[in-house]
Short mmCIF file of C-alpha atoms in Angstrom, two decimals:
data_model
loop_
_atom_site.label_atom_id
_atom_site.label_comp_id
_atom_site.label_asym_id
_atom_site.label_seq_id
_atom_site.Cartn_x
_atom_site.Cartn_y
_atom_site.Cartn_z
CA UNK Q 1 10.73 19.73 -10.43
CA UNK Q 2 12.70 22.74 -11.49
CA UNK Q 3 12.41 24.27 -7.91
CA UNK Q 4 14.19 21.32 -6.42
CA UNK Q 5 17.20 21.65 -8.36
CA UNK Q 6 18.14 24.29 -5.88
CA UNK Q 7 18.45 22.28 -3.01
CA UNK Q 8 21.89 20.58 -4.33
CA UNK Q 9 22.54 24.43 -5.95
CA UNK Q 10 22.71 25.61 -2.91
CA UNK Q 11 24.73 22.67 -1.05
CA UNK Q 12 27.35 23.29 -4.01
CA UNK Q 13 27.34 26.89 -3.08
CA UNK Q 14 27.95 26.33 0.54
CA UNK Q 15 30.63 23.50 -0.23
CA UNK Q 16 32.45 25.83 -2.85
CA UNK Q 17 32.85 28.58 -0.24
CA UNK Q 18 34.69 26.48 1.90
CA UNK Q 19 36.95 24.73 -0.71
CA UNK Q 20 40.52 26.23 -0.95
CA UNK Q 21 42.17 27.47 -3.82
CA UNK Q 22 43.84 24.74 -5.97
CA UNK Q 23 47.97 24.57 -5.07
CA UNK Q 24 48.85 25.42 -8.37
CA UNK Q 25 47.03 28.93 -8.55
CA UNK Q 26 48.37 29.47 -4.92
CA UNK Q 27 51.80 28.89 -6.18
CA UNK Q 28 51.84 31.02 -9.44
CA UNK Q 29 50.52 33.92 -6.70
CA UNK Q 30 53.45 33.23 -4.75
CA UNK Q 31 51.63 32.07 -1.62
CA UNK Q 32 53.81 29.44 -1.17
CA UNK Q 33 52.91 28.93 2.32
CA UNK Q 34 49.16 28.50 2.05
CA UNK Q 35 49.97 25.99 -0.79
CA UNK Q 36 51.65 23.88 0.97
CA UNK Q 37 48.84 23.55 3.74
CA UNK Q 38 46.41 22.71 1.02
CA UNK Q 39 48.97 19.64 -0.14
CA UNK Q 40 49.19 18.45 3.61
CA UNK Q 41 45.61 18.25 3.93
CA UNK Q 42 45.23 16.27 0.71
CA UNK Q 43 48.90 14.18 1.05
CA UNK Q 44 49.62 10.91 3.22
CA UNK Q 45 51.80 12.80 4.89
CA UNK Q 46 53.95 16.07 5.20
CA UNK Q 47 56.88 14.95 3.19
CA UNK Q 48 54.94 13.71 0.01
CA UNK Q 49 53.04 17.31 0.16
CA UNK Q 50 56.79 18.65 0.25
CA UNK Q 51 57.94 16.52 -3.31
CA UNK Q 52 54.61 17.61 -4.34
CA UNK Q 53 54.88 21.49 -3.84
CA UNK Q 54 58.49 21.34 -5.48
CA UNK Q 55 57.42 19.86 -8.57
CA UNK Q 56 54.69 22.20 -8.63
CA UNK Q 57 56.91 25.13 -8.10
CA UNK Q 58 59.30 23.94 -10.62
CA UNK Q 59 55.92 24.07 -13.37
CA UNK Q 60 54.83 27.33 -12.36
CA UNK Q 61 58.44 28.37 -12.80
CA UNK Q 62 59.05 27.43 -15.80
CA UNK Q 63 55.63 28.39 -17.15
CA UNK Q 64 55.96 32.21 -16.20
CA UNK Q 65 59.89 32.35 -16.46
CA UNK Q 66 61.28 35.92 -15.71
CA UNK Q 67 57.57 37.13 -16.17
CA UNK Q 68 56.16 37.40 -12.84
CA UNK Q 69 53.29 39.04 -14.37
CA UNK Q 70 51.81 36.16 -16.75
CA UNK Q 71 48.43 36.02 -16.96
CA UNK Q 72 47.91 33.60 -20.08
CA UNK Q 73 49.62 35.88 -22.92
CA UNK Q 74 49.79 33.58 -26.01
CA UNK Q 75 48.36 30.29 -24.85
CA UNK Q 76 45.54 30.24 -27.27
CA UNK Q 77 48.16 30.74 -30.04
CA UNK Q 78 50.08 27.87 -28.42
CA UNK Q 79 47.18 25.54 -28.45
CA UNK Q 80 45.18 25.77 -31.64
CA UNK Q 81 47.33 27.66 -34.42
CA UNK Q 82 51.50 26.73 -33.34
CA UNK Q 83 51.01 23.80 -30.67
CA UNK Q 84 54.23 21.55 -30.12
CA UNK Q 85 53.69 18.04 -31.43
CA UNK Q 86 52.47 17.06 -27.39
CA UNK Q 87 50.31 19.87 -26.90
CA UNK Q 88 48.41 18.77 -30.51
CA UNK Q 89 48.23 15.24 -28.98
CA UNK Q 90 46.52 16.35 -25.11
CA UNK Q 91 44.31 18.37 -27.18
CA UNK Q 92 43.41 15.77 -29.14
CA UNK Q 93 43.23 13.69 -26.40
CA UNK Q 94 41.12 15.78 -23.85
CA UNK Q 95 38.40 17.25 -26.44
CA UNK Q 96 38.43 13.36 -28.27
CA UNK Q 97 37.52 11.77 -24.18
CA UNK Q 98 35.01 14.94 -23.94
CA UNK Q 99 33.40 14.30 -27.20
CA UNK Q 100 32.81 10.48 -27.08
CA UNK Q 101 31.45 10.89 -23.43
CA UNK Q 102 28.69 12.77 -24.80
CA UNK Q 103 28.25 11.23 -28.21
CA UNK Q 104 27.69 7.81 -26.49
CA UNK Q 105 24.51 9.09 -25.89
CA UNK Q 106 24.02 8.11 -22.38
CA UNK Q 107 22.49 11.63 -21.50
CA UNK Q 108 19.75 10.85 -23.93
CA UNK Q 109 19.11 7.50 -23.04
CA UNK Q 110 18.50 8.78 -19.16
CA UNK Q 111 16.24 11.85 -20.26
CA UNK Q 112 14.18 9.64 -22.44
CA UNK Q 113 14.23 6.15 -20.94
CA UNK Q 114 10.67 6.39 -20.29
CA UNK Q 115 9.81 6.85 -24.20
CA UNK Q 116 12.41 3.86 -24.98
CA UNK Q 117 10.13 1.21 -22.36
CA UNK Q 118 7.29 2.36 -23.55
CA UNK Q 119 8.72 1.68 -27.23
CA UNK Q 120 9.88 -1.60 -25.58
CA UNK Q 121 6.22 -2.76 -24.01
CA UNK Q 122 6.32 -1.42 -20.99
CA UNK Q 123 2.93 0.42 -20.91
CA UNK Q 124 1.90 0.95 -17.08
CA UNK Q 125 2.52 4.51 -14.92
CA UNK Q 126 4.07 1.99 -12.27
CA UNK Q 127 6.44 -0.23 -14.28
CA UNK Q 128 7.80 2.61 -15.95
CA UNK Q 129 8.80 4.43 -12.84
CA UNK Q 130 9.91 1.58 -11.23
CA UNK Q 131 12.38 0.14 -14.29
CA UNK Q 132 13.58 4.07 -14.59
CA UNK Q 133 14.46 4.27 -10.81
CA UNK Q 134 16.45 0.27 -10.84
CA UNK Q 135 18.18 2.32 -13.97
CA UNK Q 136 19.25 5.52 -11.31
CA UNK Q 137 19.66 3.26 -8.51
CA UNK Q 138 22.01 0.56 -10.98
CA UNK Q 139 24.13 3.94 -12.16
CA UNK Q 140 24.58 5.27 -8.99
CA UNK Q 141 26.05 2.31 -7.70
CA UNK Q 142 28.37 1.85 -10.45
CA UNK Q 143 29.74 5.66 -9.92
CA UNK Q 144 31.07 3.60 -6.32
CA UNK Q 145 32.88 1.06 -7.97
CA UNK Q 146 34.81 3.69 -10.16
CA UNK Q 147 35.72 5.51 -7.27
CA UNK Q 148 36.83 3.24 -5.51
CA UNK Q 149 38.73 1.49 -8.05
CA UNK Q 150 39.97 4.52 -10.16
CA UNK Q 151 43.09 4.48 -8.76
CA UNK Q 152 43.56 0.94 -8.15
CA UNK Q 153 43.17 -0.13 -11.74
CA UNK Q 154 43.83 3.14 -13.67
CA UNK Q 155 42.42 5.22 -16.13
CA UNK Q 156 42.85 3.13 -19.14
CA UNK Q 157 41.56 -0.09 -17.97
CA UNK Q 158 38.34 1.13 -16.44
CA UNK Q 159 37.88 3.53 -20.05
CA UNK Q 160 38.56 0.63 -22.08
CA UNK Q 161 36.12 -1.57 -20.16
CA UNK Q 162 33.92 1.12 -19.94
CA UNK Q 163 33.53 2.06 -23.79
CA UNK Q 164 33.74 -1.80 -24.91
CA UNK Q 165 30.86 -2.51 -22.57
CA UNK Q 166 28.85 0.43 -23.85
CA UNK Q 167 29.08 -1.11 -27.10
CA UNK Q 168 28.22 -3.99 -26.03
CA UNK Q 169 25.04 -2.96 -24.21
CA UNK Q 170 23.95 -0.99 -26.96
CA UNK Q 171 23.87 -3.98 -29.36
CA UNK Q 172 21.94 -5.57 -27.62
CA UNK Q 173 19.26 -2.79 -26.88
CA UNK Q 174 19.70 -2.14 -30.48
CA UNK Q 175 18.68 -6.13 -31.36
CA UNK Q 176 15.89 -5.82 -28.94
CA UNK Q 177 14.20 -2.64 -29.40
CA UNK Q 178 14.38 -3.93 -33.04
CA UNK Q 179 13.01 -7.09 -32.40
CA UNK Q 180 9.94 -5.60 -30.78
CA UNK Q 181 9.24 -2.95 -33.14
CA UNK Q 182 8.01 -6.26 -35.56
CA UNK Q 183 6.75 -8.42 -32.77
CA UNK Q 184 3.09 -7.52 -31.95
CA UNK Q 185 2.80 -9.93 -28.97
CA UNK Q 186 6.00 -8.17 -27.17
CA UNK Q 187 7.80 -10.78 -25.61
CA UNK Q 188 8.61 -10.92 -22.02
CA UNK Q 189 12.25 -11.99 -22.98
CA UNK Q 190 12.81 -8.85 -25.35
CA UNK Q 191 11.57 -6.59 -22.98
CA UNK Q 192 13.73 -7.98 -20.40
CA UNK Q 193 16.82 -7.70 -22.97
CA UNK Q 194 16.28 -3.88 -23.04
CA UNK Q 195 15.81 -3.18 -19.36
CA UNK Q 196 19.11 -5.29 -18.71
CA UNK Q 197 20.85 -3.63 -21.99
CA UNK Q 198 19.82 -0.31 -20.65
CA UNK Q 199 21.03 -0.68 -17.33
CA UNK Q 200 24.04 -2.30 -18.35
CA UNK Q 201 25.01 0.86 -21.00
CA UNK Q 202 24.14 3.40 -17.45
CA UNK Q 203 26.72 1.50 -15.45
CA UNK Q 204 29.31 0.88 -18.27
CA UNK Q 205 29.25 4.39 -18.69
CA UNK Q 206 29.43 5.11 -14.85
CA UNK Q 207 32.12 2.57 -14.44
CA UNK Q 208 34.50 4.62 -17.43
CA UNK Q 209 33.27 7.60 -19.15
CA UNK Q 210 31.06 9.29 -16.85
CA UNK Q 211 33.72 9.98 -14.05
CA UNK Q 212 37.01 9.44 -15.99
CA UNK Q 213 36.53 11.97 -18.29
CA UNK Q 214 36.17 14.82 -16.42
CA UNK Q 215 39.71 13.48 -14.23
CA UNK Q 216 41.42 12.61 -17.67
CA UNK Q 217 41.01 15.75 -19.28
CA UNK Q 218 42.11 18.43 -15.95
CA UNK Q 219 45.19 16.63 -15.09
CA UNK Q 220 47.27 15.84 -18.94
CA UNK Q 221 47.01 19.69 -19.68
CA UNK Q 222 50.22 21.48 -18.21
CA UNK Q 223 49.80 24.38 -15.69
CA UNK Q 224 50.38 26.61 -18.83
CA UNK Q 225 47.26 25.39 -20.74
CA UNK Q 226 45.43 23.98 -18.20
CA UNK Q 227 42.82 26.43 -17.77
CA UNK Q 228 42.14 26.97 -21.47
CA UNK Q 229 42.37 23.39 -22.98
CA UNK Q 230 39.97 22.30 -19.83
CA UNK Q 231 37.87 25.25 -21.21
CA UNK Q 232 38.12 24.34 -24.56
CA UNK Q 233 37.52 20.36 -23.92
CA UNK Q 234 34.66 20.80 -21.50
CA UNK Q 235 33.02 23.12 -24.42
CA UNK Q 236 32.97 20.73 -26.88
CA UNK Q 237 31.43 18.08 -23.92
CA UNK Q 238 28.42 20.65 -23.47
CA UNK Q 239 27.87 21.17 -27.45
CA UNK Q 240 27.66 17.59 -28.27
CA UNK Q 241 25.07 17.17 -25.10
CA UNK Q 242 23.24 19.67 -26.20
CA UNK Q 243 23.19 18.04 -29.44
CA UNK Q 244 22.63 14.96 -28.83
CA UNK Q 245 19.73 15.53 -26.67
CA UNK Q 246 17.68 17.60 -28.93
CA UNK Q 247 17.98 15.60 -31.80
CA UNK Q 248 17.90 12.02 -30.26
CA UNK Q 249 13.72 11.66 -30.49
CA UNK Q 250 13.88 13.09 -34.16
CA UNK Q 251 16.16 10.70 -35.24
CA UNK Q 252 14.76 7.70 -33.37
CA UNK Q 253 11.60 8.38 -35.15
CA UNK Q 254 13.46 8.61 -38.82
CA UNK Q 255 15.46 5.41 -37.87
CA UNK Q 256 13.71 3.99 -35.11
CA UNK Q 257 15.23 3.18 -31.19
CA UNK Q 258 16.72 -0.08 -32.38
CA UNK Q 259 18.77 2.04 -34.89
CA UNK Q 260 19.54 4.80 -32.88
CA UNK Q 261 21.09 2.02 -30.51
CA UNK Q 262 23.00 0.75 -33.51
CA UNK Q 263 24.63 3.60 -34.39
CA UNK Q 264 25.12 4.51 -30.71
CA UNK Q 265 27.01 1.43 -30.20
CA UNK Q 266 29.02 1.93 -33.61
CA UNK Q 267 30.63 5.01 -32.11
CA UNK Q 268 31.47 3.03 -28.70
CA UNK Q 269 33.08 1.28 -31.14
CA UNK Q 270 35.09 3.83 -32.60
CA UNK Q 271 35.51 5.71 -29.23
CA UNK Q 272 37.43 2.06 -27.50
CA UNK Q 273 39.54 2.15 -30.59
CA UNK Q 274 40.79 5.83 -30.13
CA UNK Q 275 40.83 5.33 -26.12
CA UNK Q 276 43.33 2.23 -26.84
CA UNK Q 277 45.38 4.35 -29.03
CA UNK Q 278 45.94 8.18 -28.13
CA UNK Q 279 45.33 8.05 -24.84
CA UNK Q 280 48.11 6.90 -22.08
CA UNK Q 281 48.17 5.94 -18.84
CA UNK Q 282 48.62 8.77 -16.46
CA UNK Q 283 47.54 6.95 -12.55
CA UNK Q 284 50.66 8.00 -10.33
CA UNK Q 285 51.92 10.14 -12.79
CA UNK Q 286 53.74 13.68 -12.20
CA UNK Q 287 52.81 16.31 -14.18
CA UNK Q 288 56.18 16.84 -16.01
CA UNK Q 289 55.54 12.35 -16.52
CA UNK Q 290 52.44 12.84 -18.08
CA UNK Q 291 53.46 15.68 -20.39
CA UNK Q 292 56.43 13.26 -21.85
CA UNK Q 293 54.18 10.75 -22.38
CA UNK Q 294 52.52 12.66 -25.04
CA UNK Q 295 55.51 13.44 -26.51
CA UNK Q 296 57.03 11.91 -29.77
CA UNK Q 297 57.57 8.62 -28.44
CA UNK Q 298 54.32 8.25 -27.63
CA UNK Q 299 52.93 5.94 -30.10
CA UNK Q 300 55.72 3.17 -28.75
CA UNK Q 301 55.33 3.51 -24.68
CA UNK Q 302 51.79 3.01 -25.48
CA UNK Q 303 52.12 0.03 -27.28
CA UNK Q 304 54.58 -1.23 -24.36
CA UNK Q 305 51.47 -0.45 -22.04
CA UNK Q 306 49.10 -2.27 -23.75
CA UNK Q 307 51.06 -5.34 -24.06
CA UNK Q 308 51.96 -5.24 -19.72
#
């Protein structure tokens, strides 16, 4: 099993090597020229790659100044012990989408699925590989619709849809697991409820968290930060994983599946709440658009978005 992990480790490898530099880097070397053919390939056309590469070069720019020779002086300062009220609020904002991703729980619920059917009823070899591959083949699917709708629909819509449907699901895995923990006859319609609730949570989570946060979080940091608040935010996603995955059987056994669901779902809960709140809309948007929108007036454009 571990062995053919490499396969795709190796694909990655040989995909990596031929992936270009991102424009931004390319810029802040001065390479101006090899930027720009990076944009083309990844514009409609040659006079969007154009607006993009000035507003790019304007960034970089103003980022390094008169210092050609930046390398990152100070921006660890800037972001955790002096940050500007915006900076506070994309920090908040990246590590908060980073840390509800992973505190949904939805890496736990796919490494130990087979322990949660076999809590549920599900007893057989054959019925529990075949309910944990409709799971895969469910989430997998679901990862589609995002992608094809991501830009469509927008960040916020999909993440609020996302997280409230997580909560959702979760509720109702909690209410069955629960039920059949008391029931000794197991009911076909309880088991049923959890295979639905679980595959429901897996494509909630592929429809909004699962790809959104990782697109949310690299483009609302400005070229100044960027590297170190992705750092930082994708640090606190691994963490919480890590976590969340050795502690979710331990807990499940003090509190049960059913209550482990519970409190799953509570802090969907909390997680659409903060979503709705302190984090923007940022489909279409430059990056000098989407560092405004953190700024002071903040609180009001994002009431104005939630009521369009």
């Amino acid at each position: 099993m571990l062995g053919l992990a490499a396969i795709p480790a190796i694909v990655v490898a040989i995909g990596v090597m031929a992936m270009p530099e991102s424009p931004q880097w390319l810029v802040m070397k001065g390479r101006l020229g090899k930027a720009r053919q990076v944009l083309i390939k990844t514009s409609d056309n040659e006079e969007e790659a154009g607006i993009r590469l000035e507003e790019i070069a304007k960034s970089a720019s103003e980022m390094t100044g008169e210092n050609s020779s930046w390398n990152g002086q100070g921006v660890w300062k800037e972001l955790l012990i002096r940050p500007t009220r915006p900076t506070r609020r994309i920090l908040i904002a990246a590590i908060g989408i980073n840390f509800f991703m992973q505190a949904s729980g939805n890496d736990a619920v796919v490494y130990y699925t087979p322990e949660v059917f076999r809590a549920a009823g599900i007893r057989r070899r054959k019925e529990l590989v075949g309910v944990t591959i409709i799971m895969g083949v469910v989430k997998t699917s679901f990862v589609l619709v995002s992608a094809l709708f991501l830009d469509q629909f927008g960040r916020r819509p999909l993440l609020l849809l996302g997280t409230a449907g997580m909560a959702l699901s979760l509720t109702g895995l909690g209410l069955g697991s629960k039920f059949l923990e008391r029931s000794a006859h197991k009911p076909p319609w309880a088991i049923a409820l959890c295979v639905v609730a679980v595959c429901a949570d897996v494509s909630f989570f592929s429809i909004g968290l699962g790809p959104i946060t990782w697109v949310y979080s690299s483009e609302i940091f400005p070229m100044r930060l960027r590297a170190q608040g992705s750092s930082l935010a994708v640090s606190v996603n691994r963490l919480v994983s890590g976590v969340v995955a050795m502690t979710f059987l331990t807990i499940s056994r003090k509190i049960s599946f059913g209550g482990v669901f519970f409190v799953l779902g509570g802090i969907m809960v909390v997680a659409t709440i903060f979503f709705y709140f302190l984090l923007p809309e940022t489909k279409g948007k430059s990056l000098e658009e989407i560092g405004s929108l953190f700024g002071d007036k903040f609180t009001s454009r994002g009431r104005e978005m939630s009521a369009r």
